[in-house]
Amino acid sequence: MWRSFCTVVHWAEEQKKEAYHQRGTMDEPVYLDNNATTRPYPEVLEAMKPCFQRRYGNPSSVHQLGRDARNQLDECRKRVADALNARSPLEIVFVSCATEANALALRGTVSGVDGDRPHLVTSTVEHPSVLETCRTLEEKGRAEVTYVPVDERGCVSVREVRDAIRPSTELVSIMTANNEIGTRQPVEGISEICRERDIRFHTDAVQVPGKLPIDVQSPPVDFLSLSAHKFHGPRGIGVFYRRKENRVEPLLEGGGQEEELRSGTEATALIAGLAEAIERATGNREEVAEQTRRLREQLWTGLQESWGNRVVRHTPEEGSLPNTLNVSFRGRESDALLISLDLEGICVSAGSACDSGAIEMSHVLEAMAISEEVGMGSVRFSLSTFNTEEDIQYTLEVLDRQVDSG
Ligand code: PLP
């Protein structure tokens, strides 16, 4: 049994080598999974290096290396605040990732409420870091949560968010754009309603930098979450933006760093990388959005030519992230397609996953009322500035060979 497994793995590796060999790029797969994570910009690596070499002090130390680290940290905080148009650098809280930032917004708000169980409003298509946190808060009896549904484009309605609000609502948490299908949510209208009702508004903006404009004043938000590795920064660092007047309870207590909101010695190297990445992502956003939008159209046009009505598009044409294309290949299973593409040196994500032997459709496609038959064959292509027309051409050639092989 073990031997036959090894033989299959060996065969797969050989096939992969052969595919890479034909493309002449053994080291470089075609990476079309940029909503999962991105390749860091070389400038990001350069910005981080000194923090591992000479600038390695702890920003809380009073000696010269500590003061140097503190100055660098303050400077990075200001750069991030400027990139997000925050009113003060003190509104920027560095955390480990967006999962932590989302938890801080939700749990931190709930813990800060004295008295009755607070009510939260979110949507059915949020990232699991929001949905699972909400479910736990509900299960433990610490909050009541309304999950607003979405339409067939994966979009929430402002009216439904408004109707979900109760006198006990403390927070509305709706993502700016969806990571799986790319649908942009009507955050302007939601922000306006929250202002009118004096309710705090949190948005998970993880997929936004480098793809859509980002500005915490427009529309106004109270809390916002980011993760540096989604915009060509390092992994292990994120931002929790908090409008200054808003109170949240910390998840971690100790040394009182980050304005008492996130204790723990600051990850100065990662923060330097994050500051560099957010400036680049906001600085070249329009060009990159245009480049990825063009490549996405090339991909979609090519897919329609070879697959005809056997390919179904889930990502809306308008009102979506420019780099994202989520489609279903009718009659195929996502996992099998993903493996076939991987063997040819192409990295993508599957919209359904094999769990305990059964194929499970993504919660986002399910919320959009996509039938299981279609949703089971969903694949997400997510592009970045590092992709080229040749990458797309090669992907189309590989997929074209798949048309009749199912
Ligand atoms: N929110 C969204 C929309 C995401 O796409 C992701 C990651 O895929 C996260 C939150 C969590 O980010 P991280 O894993 O960096 O904490």
PDB file of N, CA and C in Angstrom, residues 63-120:
ATOM      1  N   HIS A  63      17.986  52.426  25.999  1.00  0.00           N
ATOM      2  CA  HIS A  63      19.318  52.699  25.431  1.00  0.00           C
ATOM      3  C   HIS A  63      19.220  53.034  23.945  1.00  0.00           C
ATOM      4  N   GLN A  64      20.373  53.323  23.344  1.00  0.00           N
ATOM      5  CA  GLN A  64      20.346  53.846  21.968  1.00  0.00           C
ATOM      6  C   GLN A  64      19.737  52.887  20.946  1.00  0.00           C
ATOM      7  N   LEU A  65      19.981  51.595  21.105  1.00  0.00           N
ATOM      8  CA  LEU A  65      19.379  50.659  20.123  1.00  0.00           C
ATOM      9  C   LEU A  65      17.861  50.620  20.282  1.00  0.00           C
ATOM     10  N   GLY A  66      17.415  50.740  21.527  1.00  0.00           N
ATOM     11  CA  GLY A  66      15.973  50.775  21.790  1.00  0.00           C
ATOM     12  C   GLY A  66      15.366  52.041  21.206  1.00  0.00           C
ATOM     13  N   ARG A  67      16.049  53.165  21.418  1.00  0.00           N
ATOM     14  CA  ARG A  67      15.513  54.447  20.904  1.00  0.00           C
ATOM     15  C   ARG A  67      15.448  54.434  19.381  1.00  0.00           C
ATOM     16  N   ASP A  68      16.474  53.823  18.791  1.00  0.00           N
ATOM     17  CA  ASP A  68      16.507  53.733  17.319  1.00  0.00           C
ATOM     18  C   ASP A  68      15.305  52.906  16.820  1.00  0.00           C
ATOM     19  N   ALA A  69      15.056  51.775  17.500  1.00  0.00           N
ATOM     20  CA  ALA A  69      13.922  50.920  17.103  1.00  0.00           C
ATOM     21  C   ALA A  69      12.609  51.676  17.297  1.00  0.00           C
ATOM     22  N   ARG A  70      12.503  52.445  18.392  1.00  0.00           N
ATOM     23  CA  ARG A  70      11.290  53.229  18.662  1.00  0.00           C
ATOM     24  C   ARG A  70      11.060  54.260  17.549  1.00  0.00           C
ATOM     25  N   ASN A  71      12.156  54.944  17.162  1.00  0.00           N
ATOM     26  CA  ASN A  71      12.019  55.956  16.094  1.00  0.00           C
ATOM     27  C   ASN A  71      11.530  55.314  14.806  1.00  0.00           C
ATOM     28  N   GLN A  72      12.113  54.155  14.513  1.00  0.00           N
ATOM     29  CA  GLN A  72      11.726  53.476  13.274  1.00  0.00           C
ATOM     30  C   GLN A  72      10.258  53.038  13.335  1.00  0.00           C
ATOM     31  N   LEU A  73       9.871  52.545  14.495  1.00  0.00           N
ATOM     32  CA  LEU A  73       8.478  52.096  14.678  1.00  0.00           C
ATOM     33  C   LEU A  73       7.518  53.273  14.497  1.00  0.00           C
ATOM     34  N   ASP A  74       7.868  54.415  15.116  1.00  0.00           N
ATOM     35  CA  ASP A  74       7.004  55.611  15.005  1.00  0.00           C
ATOM     36  C   ASP A  74       6.889  56.055  13.547  1.00  0.00           C
ATOM     37  N   GLU A  75       8.018  55.977  12.869  1.00  0.00           N
ATOM     38  CA  GLU A  75       8.022  56.415  11.464  1.00  0.00           C
ATOM     39  C   GLU A  75       7.139  55.478  10.607  1.00  0.00           C
ATOM     40  N   CYS A  76       7.251  54.171  10.856  1.00  0.00           N
ATOM     41  CA  CYS A  76       6.428  53.201  10.107  1.00  0.00           C
ATOM     42  C   CYS A  76       4.952  53.407  10.404  1.00  0.00           C
ATOM     43  N   ARG A  77       4.628  53.668  11.669  1.00  0.00           N
ATOM     44  CA  ARG A  77       3.227  53.873  12.046  1.00  0.00           C
ATOM     45  C   ARG A  77       2.657  55.081  11.301  1.00  0.00           C
ATOM     46  N   LYS A  78       3.499  56.128  11.171  1.00  0.00           N
ATOM     47  CA  LYS A  78       3.042  57.337  10.475  1.00  0.00           C
ATOM     48  C   LYS A  78       2.824  57.039   8.982  1.00  0.00           C
ATOM     49  N   ARG A  79       3.724  56.244   8.411  1.00  0.00           N
ATOM     50  CA  ARG A  79       3.589  55.923   6.975  1.00  0.00           C
ATOM     51  C   ARG A  79       2.306  55.124   6.729  1.00  0.00           C
ATOM     52  N   VAL A  80       2.012  54.186   7.618  1.00  0.00           N
ATOM     53  CA  VAL A  80       0.791  53.374   7.455  1.00  0.00           C
ATOM     54  C   VAL A  80      -0.438  54.267   7.651  1.00  0.00           C
ATOM     55  N   ALA A  81      -0.387  55.138   8.682  1.00  0.00           N
ATOM     56  CA  ALA A  81      -1.522  56.048   8.934  1.00  0.00           C
ATOM     57  C   ALA A  81      -1.762  56.913   7.700  1.00  0.00           C
ATOM     58  N   ASP A  82      -0.697  57.426   7.093  1.00  0.00           N
ATOM     59  CA  ASP A  82      -0.852  58.275   5.895  1.00  0.00           C
ATOM     60  C   ASP A  82      -1.460  57.478   4.744  1.00  0.00           C
ATOM     61  N   ALA A  83      -0.978  56.248   4.563  1.00  0.00           N
ATOM     62  CA  ALA A  83      -1.483  55.428   3.445  1.00  0.00           C
ATOM     63  C   ALA A  83      -2.984  55.144   3.600  1.00  0.00           C
ATOM     64  N   LEU A  84      -3.457  55.063   4.859  1.00  0.00           N
ATOM     65  CA  LEU A  84      -4.882  54.762   5.094  1.00  0.00           C
ATOM     66  C   LEU A  84      -5.705  56.027   5.331  1.00  0.00           C
ATOM     67  N   ASN A  85      -5.012  57.185   5.329  1.00  0.00           N
ATOM     68  CA  ASN A  85      -5.656  58.477   5.622  1.00  0.00           C
ATOM     69  C   ASN A  85      -6.263  58.508   7.030  1.00  0.00           C
ATOM     70  N   ALA A  86      -5.554  57.907   7.989  1.00  0.00           N
ATOM     71  CA  ALA A  86      -5.994  57.970   9.387  1.00  0.00           C
ATOM     72  C   ALA A  86      -5.680  59.366   9.930  1.00  0.00           C
ATOM     73  N   ARG A  87      -6.426  59.796  10.973  1.00  0.00           N
ATOM     74  CA  ARG A  87      -6.195  61.137  11.508  1.00  0.00           C
ATOM     75  C   ARG A  87      -4.940  61.190  12.363  1.00  0.00           C
ATOM     76  N   SER A  88      -4.585  60.037  12.943  1.00  0.00           N
ATOM     77  CA  SER A  88      -3.406  60.037  13.809  1.00  0.00           C
ATOM     78  C   SER A  88      -2.716  58.678  13.722  1.00  0.00           C
ATOM     79  N   PRO A  89      -1.367  58.668  13.812  1.00  0.00           N
ATOM     80  CA  PRO A  89      -0.664  57.371  13.817  1.00  0.00           C
ATOM     81  C   PRO A  89      -1.124  56.490  14.976  1.00  0.00           C
ATOM     82  N   LEU A  90      -1.649  57.122  16.049  1.00  0.00           N
ATOM     83  CA  LEU A  90      -2.082  56.326  17.207  1.00  0.00           C
ATOM     84  C   LEU A  90      -3.319  55.490  16.903  1.00  0.00           C
ATOM     85  N   GLU A  91      -3.930  55.733  15.746  1.00  0.00           N
ATOM     86  CA  GLU A  91      -5.087  54.909  15.364  1.00  0.00           C
ATOM     87  C   GLU A  91      -4.643  53.594  14.716  1.00  0.00           C
ATOM     88  N   ILE A  92      -3.355  53.466  14.485  1.00  0.00           N
ATOM     89  CA  ILE A  92      -2.826  52.244  13.845  1.00  0.00           C
ATOM     90  C   ILE A  92      -2.287  51.314  14.930  1.00  0.00           C
ATOM     91  N   VAL A  93      -2.857  50.122  15.010  1.00  0.00           N
ATOM     92  CA  VAL A  93      -2.402  49.131  15.992  1.00  0.00           C
ATOM     93  C   VAL A  93      -1.817  47.962  15.203  1.00  0.00           C
ATOM     94  N   PHE A  94      -0.554  47.654  15.451  1.00  0.00           N
ATOM     95  CA  PHE A  94       0.053  46.520  14.747  1.00  0.00           C
ATOM     96  C   PHE A  94      -0.298  45.228  15.484  1.00  0.00           C
ATOM     97  N   VAL A  95      -0.806  44.261  14.720  1.00  0.00           N
ATOM     98  CA  VAL A  95      -1.181  42.952  15.271  1.00  0.00           C
ATOM     99  C   VAL A  95      -0.519  41.875  14.408  1.00  0.00           C
ATOM    100  N   SER A  96      -0.766  40.604  14.735  1.00  0.00           N
ATOM    101  CA  SER A  96      -0.036  39.550  14.012  1.00  0.00           C
ATOM    102  C   SER A  96      -0.624  39.254  12.632  1.00  0.00           C
ATOM    103  N   CYS A  97      -1.911  39.486  12.439  1.00  0.00           N
ATOM    104  CA  CYS A  97      -2.558  39.155  11.163  1.00  0.00           C
ATOM    105  C   CYS A  97      -3.994  39.673  11.193  1.00  0.00           C
ATOM    106  N   ALA A  98      -4.689  39.510  10.092  1.00  0.00           N
ATOM    107  CA  ALA A  98      -6.076  39.991  10.036  1.00  0.00           C
ATOM    108  C   ALA A  98      -6.997  39.148  10.904  1.00  0.00           C
ATOM    109  N   THR A  99      -6.667  37.879  11.090  1.00  0.00           N
ATOM    110  CA  THR A  99      -7.481  37.036  11.972  1.00  0.00           C
ATOM    111  C   THR A  99      -7.515  37.673  13.359  1.00  0.00           C
ATOM    112  N   GLU A 100      -6.351  38.150  13.808  1.00  0.00           N
ATOM    113  CA  GLU A 100      -6.288  38.803  15.121  1.00  0.00           C
ATOM    114  C   GLU A 100      -7.039  40.139  15.101  1.00  0.00           C
ATOM    115  N   ALA A 101      -6.869  40.901  14.019  1.00  0.00           N
ATOM    116  CA  ALA A 101      -7.544  42.203  13.927  1.00  0.00           C
ATOM    117  C   ALA A 101      -9.065  42.008  13.955  1.00  0.00           C
ATOM    118  N   ASN A 102      -9.548  41.011  13.236  1.00  0.00           N
ATOM    119  CA  ASN A 102     -10.992  40.741  13.233  1.00  0.00           C
ATOM    120  C   ASN A 102     -11.470  40.333  14.632  1.00  0.00           C
ATOM    121  N   ALA A 103     -10.680  39.506  15.300  1.00  0.00           N
ATOM    122  CA  ALA A 103     -11.048  39.071  16.658  1.00  0.00           C
ATOM    123  C   ALA A 103     -11.069  40.267  17.604  1.00  0.00           C
ATOM    124  N   LEU A 104     -10.110  41.178  17.431  1.00  0.00           N
ATOM    125  CA  LEU A 104     -10.043  42.361  18.295  1.00  0.00           C
ATOM    126  C   LEU A 104     -11.280  43.243  18.097  1.00  0.00           C
ATOM    127  N   ALA A 105     -11.694  43.394  16.852  1.00  0.00           N
ATOM    128  CA  ALA A 105     -12.884  44.210  16.569  1.00  0.00           C
ATOM    129  C   ALA A 105     -14.121  43.578  17.225  1.00  0.00           C
ATOM    130  N   LEU A 106     -14.284  42.272  17.041  1.00  0.00           N
ATOM    131  CA  LEU A 106     -15.507  41.604  17.505  1.00  0.00           C
ATOM    132  C   LEU A 106     -15.473  41.341  19.015  1.00  0.00           C
ATOM    133  N   ARG A 107     -14.457  40.613  19.449  1.00  0.00           N
ATOM    134  CA  ARG A 107     -14.370  40.270  20.876  1.00  0.00           C
ATOM    135  C   ARG A 107     -14.102  41.513  21.713  1.00  0.00           C
ATOM    136  N   GLY A 108     -13.239  42.387  21.189  1.00  0.00           N
ATOM    137  CA  GLY A 108     -12.882  43.614  21.922  1.00  0.00           C
ATOM    138  C   GLY A 108     -14.085  44.502  22.132  1.00  0.00           C
ATOM    139  N   THR A 109     -14.999  44.551  21.140  1.00  0.00           N
ATOM    140  CA  THR A 109     -16.220  45.344  21.289  1.00  0.00           C
ATOM    141  C   THR A 109     -17.141  44.690  22.305  1.00  0.00           C
ATOM    142  N   VAL A 110     -17.339  43.389  22.160  1.00  0.00           N
ATOM    143  CA  VAL A 110     -18.256  42.669  23.061  1.00  0.00           C
ATOM    144  C   VAL A 110     -17.770  42.783  24.514  1.00  0.00           C
ATOM    145  N   SER A 111     -16.456  42.584  24.714  1.00  0.00           N
ATOM    146  CA  SER A 111     -15.928  42.649  26.096  1.00  0.00           C
ATOM    147  C   SER A 111     -16.044  44.046  26.680  1.00  0.00           C
ATOM    148  N   GLY A 112     -16.072  45.053  25.817  1.00  0.00           N
ATOM    149  CA  GLY A 112     -16.135  46.433  26.311  1.00  0.00           C
ATOM    150  C   GLY A 112     -17.540  46.872  26.695  1.00  0.00           C
ATOM    151  N   VAL A 113     -18.533  46.008  26.450  1.00  0.00           N
ATOM    152  CA  VAL A 113     -19.920  46.395  26.733  1.00  0.00           C
ATOM    153  C   VAL A 113     -20.290  45.959  28.151  1.00  0.00           C
ATOM    154  N   ASP A 114     -20.726  46.905  28.953  1.00  0.00           N
ATOM    155  CA  ASP A 114     -21.207  46.551  30.299  1.00  0.00           C
ATOM    156  C   ASP A 114     -22.707  46.273  30.182  1.00  0.00           C
ATOM    157  N   GLY A 115     -23.169  45.320  30.920  1.00  0.00           N
ATOM    158  CA  GLY A 115     -24.616  45.090  30.951  1.00  0.00           C
ATOM    159  C   GLY A 115     -25.062  44.040  29.965  1.00  0.00           C
ATOM    160  N   ASP A 116     -26.194  44.314  29.279  1.00  0.00           N
ATOM    161  CA  ASP A 116     -26.862  43.288  28.474  1.00  0.00           C
ATOM    162  C   ASP A 116     -26.013  42.752  27.331  1.00  0.00           C
ATOM    163  N   ARG A 117     -26.416  41.551  26.897  1.00  0.00           N
ATOM    164  CA  ARG A 117     -25.723  40.892  25.791  1.00  0.00           C
ATOM    165  C   ARG A 117     -25.817  41.763  24.532  1.00  0.00           C
ATOM    166  N   PRO A 118     -24.675  42.173  23.981  1.00  0.00           N
ATOM    167  CA  PRO A 118     -24.741  43.025  22.795  1.00  0.00           C
ATOM    168  C   PRO A 118     -25.146  42.243  21.544  1.00  0.00           C
ATOM    169  N   HIS A 119     -25.610  42.986  20.551  1.00  0.00           N
ATOM    170  CA  HIS A 119     -26.017  42.396  19.277  1.00  0.00           C
ATOM    171  C   HIS A 119     -25.034  42.835  18.205  1.00  0.00           C
ATOM    172  N   LEU A 120     -24.652  41.892  17.339  1.00  0.00           N
ATOM    173  CA  LEU A 120     -23.742  42.186  16.237  1.00  0.00           C
ATOM    174  C   LEU A 120     -24.443  41.870  14.920  1.00  0.00           C
TER     175      LEU A 120
END
